[in-house]
Amino acid sequence: IDTKAIIDILNKSNNGALLMNDTKEHSKLYNILMNTSKMTGFEAMLNTITLVAGLNIYNPNITDIIVAGIKDIGTIKQYVARFRNLKKVNVHIFNNYKEDCNIYETEWLISKSTKKANILKTAYNEACEEDIEFTTVGVNPNPINIDTNVYFNKKTNSYEVDTVYIRSQVYKTYYNSRTFESFKVLLEEYFNNIELIYDLKINEEIKKDKNSYKKELKELQKEAIEQLKKHKDILVGYDEIKKNRRSYNLMEYQEVNNLSMEQVQKDYLKLGVHDLIFNNSLKSKINLYSKYVLEDYFSTDMAWNITFMHNRTRGKIFAKINTLIYRELKKEHPNIFKNDNTIEVRMYEWLTNEFKEGISYTQEHLEILAESFRIAFGDNWAFTPKKLGELLNQIYVIENKQYKKGAKVPPIETLFYRNIIPIAGTFSKKTNIYTIKSKVSILDIKKELDSTSSDLSLDLAIEKRKSKLIDQLDMMEKQILLEGIC
């Protein structure tokens, strides 16, 4: 963000307003706004997106509204709308976008995604229409996730399109990759008479300084995380404690760990916790950490490790946990899934029948599997070899051995998928051979989380999740669960 340009605009404005997510919510200005919704005698107003939530500013003298580092169109629209009775105003938007991209209207992209999702929905529902007396009893944990745009609605007992999710993803993707020109197209959906004025000249020295600053900021954040880690026991419920509030879960946690609100708040000040979190943009991470402890029953060590994993790695961990929960529930309460005909279950059963423990495979085998899936389930929702490989890694512990070009093919005793053995002799290119060792267990997941053997919080979290799913059943469904379907 070009801070010099922002300051120049504010200096030249009559009254200016800047939306940028690095001002403090407890500032005097914020309190005045919340209490009176009026501002007088100011030259510039600085605020975060907290202002967006329904607060109106009545000041007809504002000449310039600046939005810095905000990509969400809804936030931009609502922020500008907070300023009432303006006949004319200059809106300045500062963001970094890729230079090359196609320009589309978001509604067209949403319509395209929705149309594709409707094809999937129809395919799913047609594949599930069989003459059975019962479908899945109330509990419906998916062993695998195959498409996020379509979901199974237990109330209607059918698949439906998740239009809200599609819309949010389209906007998220669009804003993360747009040029100034395409951003103007987005704004024209909400505002009239938009004039696009920008300067794409980039000072190489400034660019170098920014890159250096980003690197330094990353290191500072890393140091802050290490400092906070030493005090992770008192960080549980941080946001609640800061606001002097306590949920039941937090109250229970503090009692078990002999902590008091007053002492924890004093420790925050003594240790500089607020500055470490605020200055390094770690509030959302600490809130996520608190959730894992208070709602998901993870130990502080395990919750901390999960919180600061890469998003994709964390997603894989939870995918494995979900699959494990499904497998255990099916074993413990087979009546739950006796007539389960959902696509997720059918896909899981098909995949685990095709690939069992002891099977080895290569990329070519995954391509054969993808074609088999297309034949078995139809053209409209075929899976790529990459997606199928990800699903297998969610279900199984898989050993990977890499062979260089020219290396000898393993002995013929290796059990390859469908007995399709790579051409004897040597590999013509670098090749990975994957071997399924076993189904993913709770011990395997703990190992990935670098958890100690004495840490039983994952076991507890899984049992709590299973109990919660069972508790969702009504009395009739529980009877079916216990006695079976006649």
CSV table of C-alpha atoms in Angstrom, one decimal:
chain,number,residue,atom,x,y,z
A,1,ILE,CA,0.0,0.0,0.0
A,2,ASP,CA,1.4,3.4,-1.0
A,3,THR,CA,1.1,5.2,2.4
A,4,LYS,CA,2.6,8.4,1.0
A,5,ALA,CA,-0.1,8.7,-1.6
A,6,ILE,CA,-2.7,8.1,1.1
A,7,ILE,CA,-1.3,10.8,3.3
A,8,ASP,CA,-1.2,13.2,0.4
A,9,ILE,CA,-4.9,12.6,-0.3
A,10,LEU,CA,-5.8,13.2,3.4
A,11,ASN,CA,-3.7,16.4,3.6
A,12,LYS,CA,-5.5,17.8,0.6
A,13,SER,CA,-9.0,16.7,1.6
A,14,ASN,CA,-11.6,18.8,3.5
A,15,ASN,CA,-12.5,15.9,5.7
A,16,GLY,CA,-11.1,12.4,4.9
A,17,ALA,CA,-11.9,8.9,6.0
A,18,LEU,CA,-9.5,5.9,5.8
A,19,LEU,CA,-10.6,2.3,6.1
A,20,MET,CA,-7.5,0.2,7.0
A,21,ASN,CA,-7.3,-2.8,9.3
A,22,ASP,CA,-4.5,-1.6,11.6
A,23,THR,CA,-6.2,1.0,13.9
A,24,LYS,CA,-7.2,0.1,17.4
A,25,GLU,CA,-10.8,-0.7,18.2
A,26,HIS,CA,-10.6,0.8,21.7
A,27,SER,CA,-9.5,4.3,20.5
A,28,LYS,CA,-11.2,7.5,21.6
A,29,LEU,CA,-12.4,8.1,18.1
A,30,TYR,CA,-14.0,4.7,17.9
A,31,ASN,CA,-15.9,5.2,21.2
A,32,ILE,CA,-17.2,8.6,20.2
A,33,LEU,CA,-18.5,7.1,16.9
A,34,MET,CA,-20.2,4.2,18.7
A,35,ASN,CA,-21.9,6.5,21.3
A,36,THR,CA,-23.0,9.4,19.2
A,37,SER,CA,-22.5,8.6,15.5
A,38,LYS,CA,-21.3,12.2,15.1
A,39,MET,CA,-17.9,13.7,14.4
A,40,THR,CA,-16.9,17.4,14.4
A,41,GLY,CA,-13.7,19.3,14.1
A,42,PHE,CA,-11.6,16.5,12.6
A,43,GLU,CA,-9.5,16.4,9.5
A,44,ALA,CA,-9.2,12.7,9.0
A,45,MET,CA,-11.0,9.7,10.5
A,46,LEU,CA,-9.1,6.4,10.7
A,47,ASN,CA,-10.9,3.1,11.3
A,48,THR,CA,-11.1,-0.6,10.8
A,49,ILE,CA,-14.0,-2.7,9.3
A,50,THR,CA,-15.6,-2.6,12.8
A,51,LEU,CA,-17.3,0.6,11.5
A,52,VAL,CA,-19.0,-1.3,8.6
A,53,ALA,CA,-21.5,-3.0,10.9
A,54,GLY,CA,-24.4,-0.6,10.8
A,55,LEU,CA,-22.9,2.6,12.1
A,56,ASN,CA,-23.9,5.8,10.1
A,57,ILE,CA,-21.8,9.0,9.9
A,58,TYR,CA,-23.6,12.2,9.2
A,59,ASN,CA,-21.0,14.6,7.8
A,60,PRO,CA,-21.7,16.3,4.4
A,61,ASN,CA,-18.2,17.8,4.3
A,62,ILE,CA,-16.3,14.6,3.7
A,63,THR,CA,-14.5,14.9,0.3
A,64,ASP,CA,-12.4,11.8,0.3
A,65,ILE,CA,-13.0,8.2,1.3
A,66,ILE,CA,-9.9,5.9,1.2
A,67,VAL,CA,-10.1,2.1,1.3
A,68,ALA,CA,-6.7,0.4,1.7
A,69,GLY,CA,-6.0,-3.3,1.6
A,70,ILE,CA,-9.6,-4.3,1.5
A,71,LYS,CA,-10.8,-6.6,-1.4
A,72,ASP,CA,-14.3,-7.7,-0.3
A,73,ILE,CA,-16.8,-5.8,-2.4
A,74,GLY,CA,-19.5,-6.0,0.3
A,75,THR,CA,-17.2,-4.4,2.8
A,76,ILE,CA,-16.3,-1.6,0.4
A,77,LYS,CA,-19.9,-1.0,-0.5
A,78,GLN,CA,-21.0,-0.9,3.2
A,79,TYR,CA,-18.2,1.3,4.3
A,80,VAL,CA,-18.9,3.9,1.6
A,81,ALA,CA,-22.6,3.7,2.5
A,82,ARG,CA,-21.9,4.6,6.2
A,83,PHE,CA,-21.3,8.2,5.2
A,84,ARG,CA,-24.8,9.8,4.8
A,85,ASN,CA,-26.0,12.9,2.9
A,86,LEU,CA,-23.0,13.2,0.6
A,87,LYS,CA,-23.7,14.7,-2.8
A,88,LYS,CA,-20.3,14.0,-4.1
A,89,VAL,CA,-17.2,12.2,-2.8
A,90,ASN,CA,-13.9,10.8,-4.1
A,91,VAL,CA,-13.4,7.1,-3.3
A,92,HIS,CA,-9.8,6.0,-3.5
A,93,ILE,CA,-9.1,2.2,-3.4
A,94,PHE,CA,-5.5,1.0,-2.8
A,95,ASN,CA,-4.8,-2.6,-3.5
A,96,ASN,CA,-2.3,-4.8,-5.3
A,97,TYR,CA,-3.5,-6.9,-8.3
A,98,LYS,CA,-2.0,-9.1,-10.9
A,99,GLU,CA,-1.3,-7.3,-14.1
A,100,ASP,CA,-3.0,-9.8,-16.5
A,101,CYS,CA,-6.4,-11.4,-16.2
A,102,ASN,CA,-9.7,-11.7,-18.0
A,103,ILE,CA,-12.5,-9.4,-17.0
A,104,TYR,CA,-15.9,-10.9,-16.2
A,105,GLU,CA,-18.9,-9.8,-14.3
A,106,THR,CA,-19.1,-11.6,-11.0
A,107,GLU,CA,-22.8,-12.6,-11.6
A,108,TRP,CA,-21.7,-14.3,-14.8
A,109,LEU,CA,-19.1,-16.3,-13.0
A,110,ILE,CA,-21.5,-17.2,-10.2
A,111,SER,CA,-24.1,-18.3,-12.8
A,112,LYS,CA,-21.5,-20.4,-14.5
A,113,SER,CA,-20.4,-22.1,-11.3
A,114,THR,CA,-24.0,-22.6,-10.2
A,115,LYS,CA,-24.9,-24.2,-13.5
A,116,LYS,CA,-22.1,-26.7,-13.2
A,117,ALA,CA,-23.1,-27.4,-9.6
A,118,ASN,CA,-26.7,-28.1,-10.7
A,119,ILE,CA,-25.4,-30.7,-13.2
A,120,LEU,CA,-23.6,-32.3,-10.3
A,121,LYS,CA,-26.6,-32.1,-8.0
A,122,THR,CA,-28.8,-33.9,-10.7
A,123,ALA,CA,-26.1,-36.5,-11.2
A,124,TYR,CA,-25.8,-37.2,-7.5
A,125,ASN,CA,-29.6,-37.4,-6.9
A,126,GLU,CA,-30.1,-39.7,-9.9
A,127,ALA,CA,-27.3,-42.0,-8.7
A,128,CYS,CA,-28.9,-42.2,-5.3
A,129,GLU,CA,-32.4,-43.0,-6.4
A,130,GLU,CA,-32.9,-46.6,-5.4
A,131,ASP,CA,-35.9,-48.5,-4.0
A,132,ILE,CA,-35.0,-48.7,-0.4
A,133,GLU,CA,-37.1,-48.6,2.8
A,134,PHE,CA,-34.8,-46.3,4.7
A,135,THR,CA,-32.0,-44.0,3.9
A,136,THR,CA,-29.2,-42.8,6.3
A,137,VAL,CA,-30.4,-42.6,9.9
A,138,GLY,CA,-30.2,-39.0,11.2
A,139,VAL,CA,-26.4,-39.0,11.5
A,140,ASN,CA,-24.6,-38.3,8.3
A,141,PRO,CA,-20.9,-37.9,8.8
A,142,ASN,CA,-19.2,-37.9,5.4
A,143,PRO,CA,-16.2,-40.3,5.1
A,144,ILE,CA,-14.8,-38.0,2.3
A,145,ASN,CA,-15.6,-34.7,0.8
A,146,ILE,CA,-16.0,-34.8,-2.9
A,147,ASP,CA,-17.4,-31.4,-3.9
A,148,THR,CA,-17.9,-28.3,-1.8
A,149,ASN,CA,-20.5,-26.7,-4.1
A,150,VAL,CA,-23.0,-29.4,-3.5
A,151,TYR,CA,-24.1,-30.8,-0.2
A,152,PHE,CA,-26.5,-33.4,1.2
A,153,ASN,CA,-29.6,-32.0,2.9
A,154,LYS,CA,-30.9,-34.4,5.5
A,155,LYS,CA,-34.2,-32.6,5.7
A,156,THR,CA,-35.0,-33.1,2.1
A,157,ASN,CA,-33.0,-36.3,1.8
A,158,SER,CA,-31.4,-35.0,-1.4
A,159,TYR,CA,-28.4,-33.1,-2.7
A,160,GLU,CA,-28.7,-29.4,-3.1
A,161,VAL,CA,-26.5,-26.6,-4.5
A,162,ASP,CA,-24.7,-24.4,-1.9
A,163,THR,CA,-25.4,-21.0,-3.6
A,164,VAL,CA,-24.0,-19.0,-0.7
A,165,TYR,CA,-20.7,-20.8,-0.8
A,166,ILE,CA,-20.4,-20.5,-4.5
A,167,ARG,CA,-21.0,-16.7,-4.3
A,168,SER,CA,-18.4,-16.2,-1.5
A,169,GLN,CA,-15.8,-18.3,-3.4
A,170,VAL,CA,-16.3,-16.4,-6.6
A,171,TYR,CA,-15.8,-13.1,-4.9
A,172,LYS,CA,-12.8,-14.3,-2.9
A,173,THR,CA,-11.1,-15.7,-6.0
A,174,TYR,CA,-12.0,-12.6,-8.1
A,175,TYR,CA,-10.6,-10.1,-5.6
A,176,ASN,CA,-7.4,-12.0,-5.1
A,177,SER,CA,-6.5,-11.8,-8.8
A,178,ARG,CA,-8.0,-8.7,-10.4
A,179,THR,CA,-6.6,-5.8,-12.3
A,180,PHE,CA,-7.8,-2.2,-11.8
A,181,GLU,CA,-9.9,-2.4,-14.9
A,182,SER,CA,-11.8,-5.5,-13.7
A,183,PHE,CA,-12.2,-4.0,-10.3
A,184,LYS,CA,-14.0,-1.1,-11.9
A,185,VAL,CA,-16.4,-3.7,-13.4
A,186,LEU,CA,-17.1,-5.0,-10.0
A,187,LEU,CA,-17.8,-1.6,-8.5
A,188,GLU,CA,-20.2,-0.7,-11.3
A,189,GLU,CA,-22.5,-3.4,-10.0
A,190,TYR,CA,-23.0,-1.2,-7.0
A,191,PHE,CA,-22.1,2.4,-7.8
A,192,ASN,CA,-22.8,4.9,-10.6
A,193,ASN,CA,-20.4,7.2,-12.5
A,194,ILE,CA,-17.1,5.6,-11.6
A,195,GLU,CA,-14.1,7.2,-13.1
A,196,LEU,CA,-10.9,5.0,-13.1
A,197,ILE,CA,-7.8,7.1,-12.3
A,198,TYR,CA,-4.6,5.3,-11.4
A,199,ASP,CA,-0.9,5.4,-11.8
A,200,LEU,CA,0.9,2.1,-12.3
A,201,LYS,CA,4.4,3.6,-12.0
A,202,ILE,CA,6.3,1.6,-9.4
A,203,ASN,CA,9.4,3.0,-7.8
A,204,GLU,CA,12.0,0.2,-7.8
A,205,GLU,CA,13.5,1.5,-4.6
A,206,ILE,CA,10.1,1.6,-2.9
A,207,LYS,CA,9.4,-1.9,-4.2
A,208,LYS,CA,12.7,-3.2,-2.8
A,209,ASP,CA,12.0,-1.5,0.6
A,210,LYS,CA,8.6,-3.1,0.7
A,211,ASN,CA,10.0,-6.6,0.0
A,212,SER,CA,12.5,-6.1,2.7
A,213,TYR,CA,9.9,-4.9,5.1
A,214,LYS,CA,7.7,-8.0,4.3
A,215,LYS,CA,10.6,-10.3,5.0
A,216,GLU,CA,11.4,-8.5,8.2
A,217,LEU,CA,7.7,-8.5,9.2
A,218,LYS,CA,7.5,-12.3,8.7
A,219,GLU,CA,10.5,-12.8,10.9
A,220,LEU,CA,9.0,-10.6,13.6
A,221,GLN,CA,5.8,-12.5,13.4
A,222,LYS,CA,7.7,-15.8,13.8
A,223,GLU,CA,9.5,-14.4,16.9
A,224,ALA,CA,6.2,-13.2,18.3
A,225,ILE,CA,4.7,-16.7,17.9
A,226,GLU,CA,7.6,-18.2,19.7
A,227,GLN,CA,7.2,-15.7,22.6
A,228,LEU,CA,3.4,-16.3,22.8
A,229,LYS,CA,3.9,-20.1,22.7
A,230,LYS,CA,5.6,-19.9,26.2
A,231,HIS,CA,2.3,-18.6,27.6
A,232,LYS,CA,-0.2,-20.6,25.6
A,233,ASP,CA,-2.0,-21.7,28.7
A,234,ILE,CA,-3.2,-18.2,29.5
A,235,LEU,CA,-4.0,-17.4,25.8
A,236,VAL,CA,-7.0,-19.8,25.8
A,237,GLY,CA,-10.0,-17.6,25.5
A,238,TYR,CA,-7.9,-14.5,24.8
A,239,ASP,CA,-10.6,-12.5,23.1
A,240,GLU,CA,-13.2,-13.2,25.8
A,241,ILE,CA,-10.7,-12.4,28.6
A,242,LYS,CA,-9.7,-9.1,26.9
A,243,LYS,CA,-13.4,-8.1,26.8
A,244,ASN,CA,-13.8,-9.3,30.4
A,245,ARG,CA,-16.3,-12.0,29.4
A,246,ARG,CA,-16.4,-15.7,30.0
A,247,SER,CA,-18.2,-18.5,28.3
A,248,TYR,CA,-19.0,-21.7,30.2
A,249,ASN,CA,-16.2,-23.6,28.4
A,250,LEU,CA,-13.7,-20.9,29.3
A,251,MET,CA,-14.9,-20.8,32.9
A,252,GLU,CA,-14.5,-24.6,33.1
A,253,TYR,CA,-11.0,-24.4,31.5
A,254,GLN,CA,-9.8,-21.7,34.0
A,255,GLU,CA,-11.1,-23.7,37.0
A,256,VAL,CA,-9.4,-26.9,35.9
A,257,ASN,CA,-6.1,-25.0,35.3
A,258,ASN,CA,-6.4,-22.9,38.4
A,259,LEU,CA,-6.5,-19.6,36.5
A,260,SER,CA,-8.4,-16.4,37.3
A,261,MET,CA,-9.6,-13.7,35.0
A,262,GLU,CA,-7.9,-11.0,37.0
A,263,GLN,CA,-4.5,-12.7,37.2
A,264,VAL,CA,-4.6,-13.6,33.5
A,265,GLN,CA,-5.4,-10.0,32.5
A,266,LYS,CA,-2.5,-8.8,34.7
A,267,ASP,CA,-0.2,-11.3,33.0
A,268,TYR,CA,-1.3,-10.0,29.6
A,269,LEU,CA,-0.1,-6.5,30.6
A,270,LYS,CA,3.1,-7.7,32.2
A,271,LEU,CA,4.1,-9.9,29.3
A,272,GLY,CA,3.1,-7.5,26.6
A,273,VAL,CA,0.6,-10.0,25.1
A,274,HIS,CA,-1.7,-7.4,23.5
A,275,ASP,CA,1.2,-5.8,21.6
A,276,LEU,CA,2.6,-9.1,20.5
A,277,ILE,CA,-0.8,-10.2,19.1
A,278,PHE,CA,-1.9,-6.8,17.7
A,279,ASN,CA,1.4,-5.7,16.1
A,280,ASN,CA,1.9,-9.1,14.4
A,281,SER,CA,-1.7,-9.6,13.2
A,282,LEU,CA,-2.2,-12.8,15.2
A,283,LYS,CA,-5.6,-12.2,16.7
A,284,SER,CA,-7.4,-14.6,14.3
A,285,LYS,CA,-4.8,-17.3,14.9
A,286,ILE,CA,-5.1,-17.0,18.7
A,287,ASN,CA,-8.9,-17.1,18.4
A,288,LEU,CA,-8.6,-20.3,16.3
A,289,TYR,CA,-6.3,-21.8,18.9
A,290,SER,CA,-8.8,-21.0,21.7
A,291,LYS,CA,-11.5,-22.7,19.7
A,292,TYR,CA,-9.5,-25.9,19.3
A,293,VAL,CA,-9.0,-26.0,23.1
A,294,LEU,CA,-12.4,-24.9,24.3
A,295,GLU,CA,-14.7,-26.4,21.7
A,296,ASP,CA,-12.7,-29.3,20.2
A,297,TYR,CA,-11.1,-30.5,23.4
A,298,PHE,CA,-7.5,-30.5,22.1
A,299,SER,CA,-4.7,-30.1,24.6
A,300,THR,CA,-2.9,-26.7,24.4
A,301,ASP,CA,0.1,-28.4,22.8
A,302,MET,CA,-1.9,-30.1,20.1
A,303,ALA,CA,-4.1,-27.1,19.5
A,304,TRP,CA,-1.1,-24.8,19.1
A,305,ASN,CA,0.6,-27.2,16.6
A,306,ILE,CA,-2.6,-27.4,14.6
A,307,THR,CA,-3.2,-23.6,14.6
A,308,PHE,CA,0.1,-22.7,13.2
A,309,MET,CA,0.2,-25.4,10.5
A,310,HIS,CA,-0.2,-24.4,6.9
A,311,ASN,CA,-3.9,-24.2,6.0
A,312,ARG,CA,-3.6,-27.0,3.5
A,313,THR,CA,-1.8,-29.3,6.0
A,314,ARG,CA,-4.4,-28.5,8.6
A,315,GLY,CA,-7.2,-29.3,6.2
A,316,LYS,CA,-5.6,-32.7,5.5
A,317,ILE,CA,-5.4,-33.5,9.2
A,318,PHE,CA,-9.1,-32.8,9.8
A,319,ALA,CA,-10.0,-34.7,6.7
A,320,LYS,CA,-8.3,-37.8,8.1
A,321,ILE,CA,-10.0,-37.2,11.5
A,322,ASN,CA,-13.4,-37.1,9.7
A,323,THR,CA,-12.7,-40.3,7.8
A,324,LEU,CA,-11.6,-42.0,11.1
A,325,ILE,CA,-14.8,-40.9,12.8
A,326,TYR,CA,-16.9,-42.3,10.0
A,327,ARG,CA,-15.0,-45.7,10.1
A,328,GLU,CA,-15.3,-46.0,13.8
A,329,LEU,CA,-19.0,-45.1,13.9
A,330,LYS,CA,-19.8,-47.5,11.2
A,331,LYS,CA,-18.0,-50.3,13.1
A,332,GLU,CA,-19.6,-49.4,16.4
A,333,HIS,CA,-23.1,-48.7,15.1
A,334,PRO,CA,-23.6,-50.5,11.7
A,335,ASN,CA,-27.3,-49.7,11.7
A,336,ILE,CA,-26.5,-46.1,11.2
A,337,PHE,CA,-25.1,-46.8,7.7
A,338,LYS,CA,-27.1,-49.9,6.8
A,339,ASN,CA,-28.9,-48.2,3.9
A,340,ASP,CA,-26.7,-45.2,3.4
A,341,ASN,CA,-26.8,-44.3,-0.3
A,342,THR,CA,-25.1,-40.9,-0.4
A,343,ILE,CA,-22.5,-40.3,-3.0
A,344,GLU,CA,-19.8,-39.7,-0.4
A,345,VAL,CA,-20.3,-43.1,1.1
A,346,ARG,CA,-20.6,-44.9,-2.3
A,347,MET,CA,-17.5,-43.1,-3.5
A,348,TYR,CA,-15.6,-44.1,-0.3
A,349,GLU,CA,-16.8,-47.8,-0.5
A,350,TRP,CA,-15.8,-47.9,-4.2
A,351,LEU,CA,-12.4,-46.4,-3.6
A,352,THR,CA,-11.6,-48.7,-0.6
A,353,ASN,CA,-12.7,-51.8,-2.7
A,354,GLU,CA,-10.5,-50.8,-5.6
A,355,PHE,CA,-7.4,-50.0,-3.5
A,356,LYS,CA,-6.7,-52.2,-0.4
A,357,GLU,CA,-3.8,-52.6,2.0
A,358,GLY,CA,-0.7,-54.0,0.2
A,359,ILE,CA,-1.6,-52.5,-3.2
A,360,SER,CA,1.1,-50.4,-5.0
A,361,TYR,CA,0.4,-47.8,-7.6
A,362,THR,CA,1.9,-45.1,-9.8
A,363,GLN,CA,0.6,-42.0,-11.5
A,364,GLU,CA,-0.4,-44.2,-14.4
A,365,HIS,CA,-2.5,-46.4,-12.1
A,366,LEU,CA,-4.3,-43.3,-10.8
A,367,GLU,CA,-5.1,-42.4,-14.4
A,368,ILE,CA,-6.6,-45.8,-14.9
A,369,LEU,CA,-8.5,-45.4,-11.6
A,370,ALA,CA,-9.9,-42.0,-12.8
A,371,GLU,CA,-11.1,-43.6,-16.0
A,372,SER,CA,-12.7,-46.4,-14.0
A,373,PHE,CA,-14.5,-43.9,-11.8
A,374,ARG,CA,-15.8,-42.0,-14.8
A,375,ILE,CA,-17.2,-45.3,-16.2
A,376,ALA,CA,-18.7,-46.2,-12.9
A,377,PHE,CA,-20.2,-42.9,-11.8
A,378,GLY,CA,-20.6,-40.9,-15.1
A,379,ASP,CA,-19.0,-38.2,-17.1
A,380,ASN,CA,-20.5,-35.2,-15.3
A,381,TRP,CA,-18.4,-35.6,-12.1
A,382,ALA,CA,-15.2,-37.5,-13.0
A,383,PHE,CA,-12.2,-37.0,-10.6
A,384,THR,CA,-8.7,-36.2,-11.6
A,385,PRO,CA,-5.9,-38.6,-10.7
A,386,LYS,CA,-4.6,-35.9,-8.4
A,387,LYS,CA,-7.9,-35.7,-6.5
A,388,LEU,CA,-8.1,-39.5,-6.2
A,389,GLY,CA,-4.5,-39.6,-4.9
A,390,GLU,CA,-5.5,-37.0,-2.2
A,391,LEU,CA,-8.5,-39.1,-1.2
A,392,LEU,CA,-6.3,-42.2,-0.8
A,393,ASN,CA,-3.9,-40.3,1.4
A,394,GLN,CA,-6.9,-39.3,3.5
A,395,ILE,CA,-7.9,-42.9,4.0
A,396,TYR,CA,-4.6,-44.8,4.1
A,397,VAL,CA,-1.0,-44.6,5.4
A,398,ILE,CA,1.0,-44.7,2.1
A,399,GLU,CA,4.7,-45.3,1.6
A,400,ASN,CA,6.3,-43.4,-1.2
A,401,LYS,CA,9.5,-44.6,-3.0
A,402,GLN,CA,11.0,-42.5,-5.7
A,403,TYR,CA,12.9,-44.1,-8.6
A,404,LYS,CA,15.2,-42.1,-10.9
A,405,LYS,CA,15.1,-42.3,-14.6
A,406,GLY,CA,16.9,-45.5,-15.6
A,407,ALA,CA,16.4,-47.2,-12.3
A,408,LYS,CA,15.3,-50.8,-12.3
A,409,VAL,CA,11.6,-51.6,-11.9
A,410,PRO,CA,10.8,-53.4,-8.5
A,411,PRO,CA,10.5,-57.2,-8.5
A,412,ILE,CA,7.3,-58.6,-10.1
A,413,GLU,CA,6.2,-59.7,-6.6
A,414,THR,CA,5.1,-56.1,-5.9
A,415,LEU,CA,1.3,-56.2,-6.0
A,416,PHE,CA,0.3,-53.4,-8.4
A,417,TYR,CA,-3.3,-52.1,-8.9
A,418,ARG,CA,-5.2,-54.6,-11.1
A,419,ASN,CA,-1.9,-56.4,-11.6
A,420,ILE,CA,-1.0,-53.8,-14.2
A,421,ILE,CA,2.8,-54.0,-13.8
A,422,PRO,CA,5.1,-51.3,-15.2
A,423,ILE,CA,7.1,-52.3,-18.2
A,424,ALA,CA,9.9,-54.6,-17.1
A,425,GLY,CA,13.5,-53.3,-17.2
A,426,THR,CA,14.1,-49.7,-16.2
A,427,PHE,CA,12.0,-46.6,-15.7
A,428,SER,CA,11.9,-44.2,-18.7
A,429,LYS,CA,11.3,-41.2,-16.4
A,430,LYS,CA,11.4,-40.3,-12.7
A,431,THR,CA,8.7,-42.4,-11.1
A,432,ASN,CA,7.0,-42.6,-7.7
A,433,ILE,CA,5.7,-45.9,-6.5
A,434,TYR,CA,3.1,-45.7,-3.7
A,435,THR,CA,2.3,-48.6,-1.5
A,436,ILE,CA,-0.7,-48.7,0.9
A,437,LYS,CA,0.5,-49.9,4.3
A,438,SER,CA,-2.6,-49.5,6.5
A,439,LYS,CA,-5.7,-47.5,7.2
A,440,VAL,CA,-5.1,-44.2,8.9
A,441,SER,CA,-5.3,-44.7,12.7
A,442,ILE,CA,-5.4,-42.2,15.6
A,443,LEU,CA,-1.8,-43.0,16.3
A,444,ASP,CA,-0.8,-42.0,12.7
A,445,ILE,CA,-2.6,-38.7,13.1
A,446,LYS,CA,-0.9,-38.1,16.5
A,447,LYS,CA,2.4,-38.7,14.8
A,448,GLU,CA,1.7,-36.0,12.2
A,449,LEU,CA,0.8,-33.7,15.0
A,450,ASP,CA,4.0,-34.5,16.8
A,451,SER,CA,1.9,-35.4,19.9
A,452,THR,CA,3.3,-37.3,22.9
A,453,SER,CA,1.9,-40.8,23.7
A,454,SER,CA,0.5,-39.4,27.0
A,455,ASP,CA,-1.6,-36.8,25.2
A,456,LEU,CA,-5.1,-38.3,25.0
A,457,SER,CA,-6.8,-35.1,23.9
A,458,LEU,CA,-7.3,-36.3,20.3
A,459,ASP,CA,-8.9,-39.5,21.6
A,460,LEU,CA,-11.2,-37.3,23.7
A,461,ALA,CA,-12.0,-34.9,20.8
A,462,ILE,CA,-13.0,-37.8,18.6
A,463,GLU,CA,-15.1,-39.5,21.2
A,464,LYS,CA,-16.9,-36.1,21.9
A,465,ARG,CA,-17.5,-35.7,18.2
A,466,LYS,CA,-19.0,-39.2,17.9
A,467,SER,CA,-21.2,-38.7,20.9
A,468,LYS,CA,-22.4,-35.3,19.5
A,469,LEU,CA,-23.4,-37.0,16.3
A,470,ILE,CA,-25.3,-39.7,18.0
A,471,ASP,CA,-27.0,-37.2,20.3
A,472,GLN,CA,-28.5,-35.5,17.3
A,473,LEU,CA,-30.7,-38.5,16.7
A,474,ASP,CA,-34.4,-38.4,17.8
A,475,MET,CA,-35.9,-41.2,19.9
A,476,MET,CA,-37.2,-43.2,16.8
A,477,GLU,CA,-33.8,-43.0,15.1
A,478,LYS,CA,-32.1,-44.1,18.3
A,479,GLN,CA,-34.4,-47.1,18.4
A,480,ILE,CA,-33.5,-48.0,14.8
A,481,LEU,CA,-29.8,-47.5,15.8
A,482,LEU,CA,-30.0,-49.9,18.7
A,483,GLU,CA,-32.4,-52.5,17.4
A,484,GLY,CA,-31.8,-52.4,13.7
A,485,ILE,CA,-34.1,-51.9,10.7
A,486,CYS,CA,-36.7,-54.7,10.4
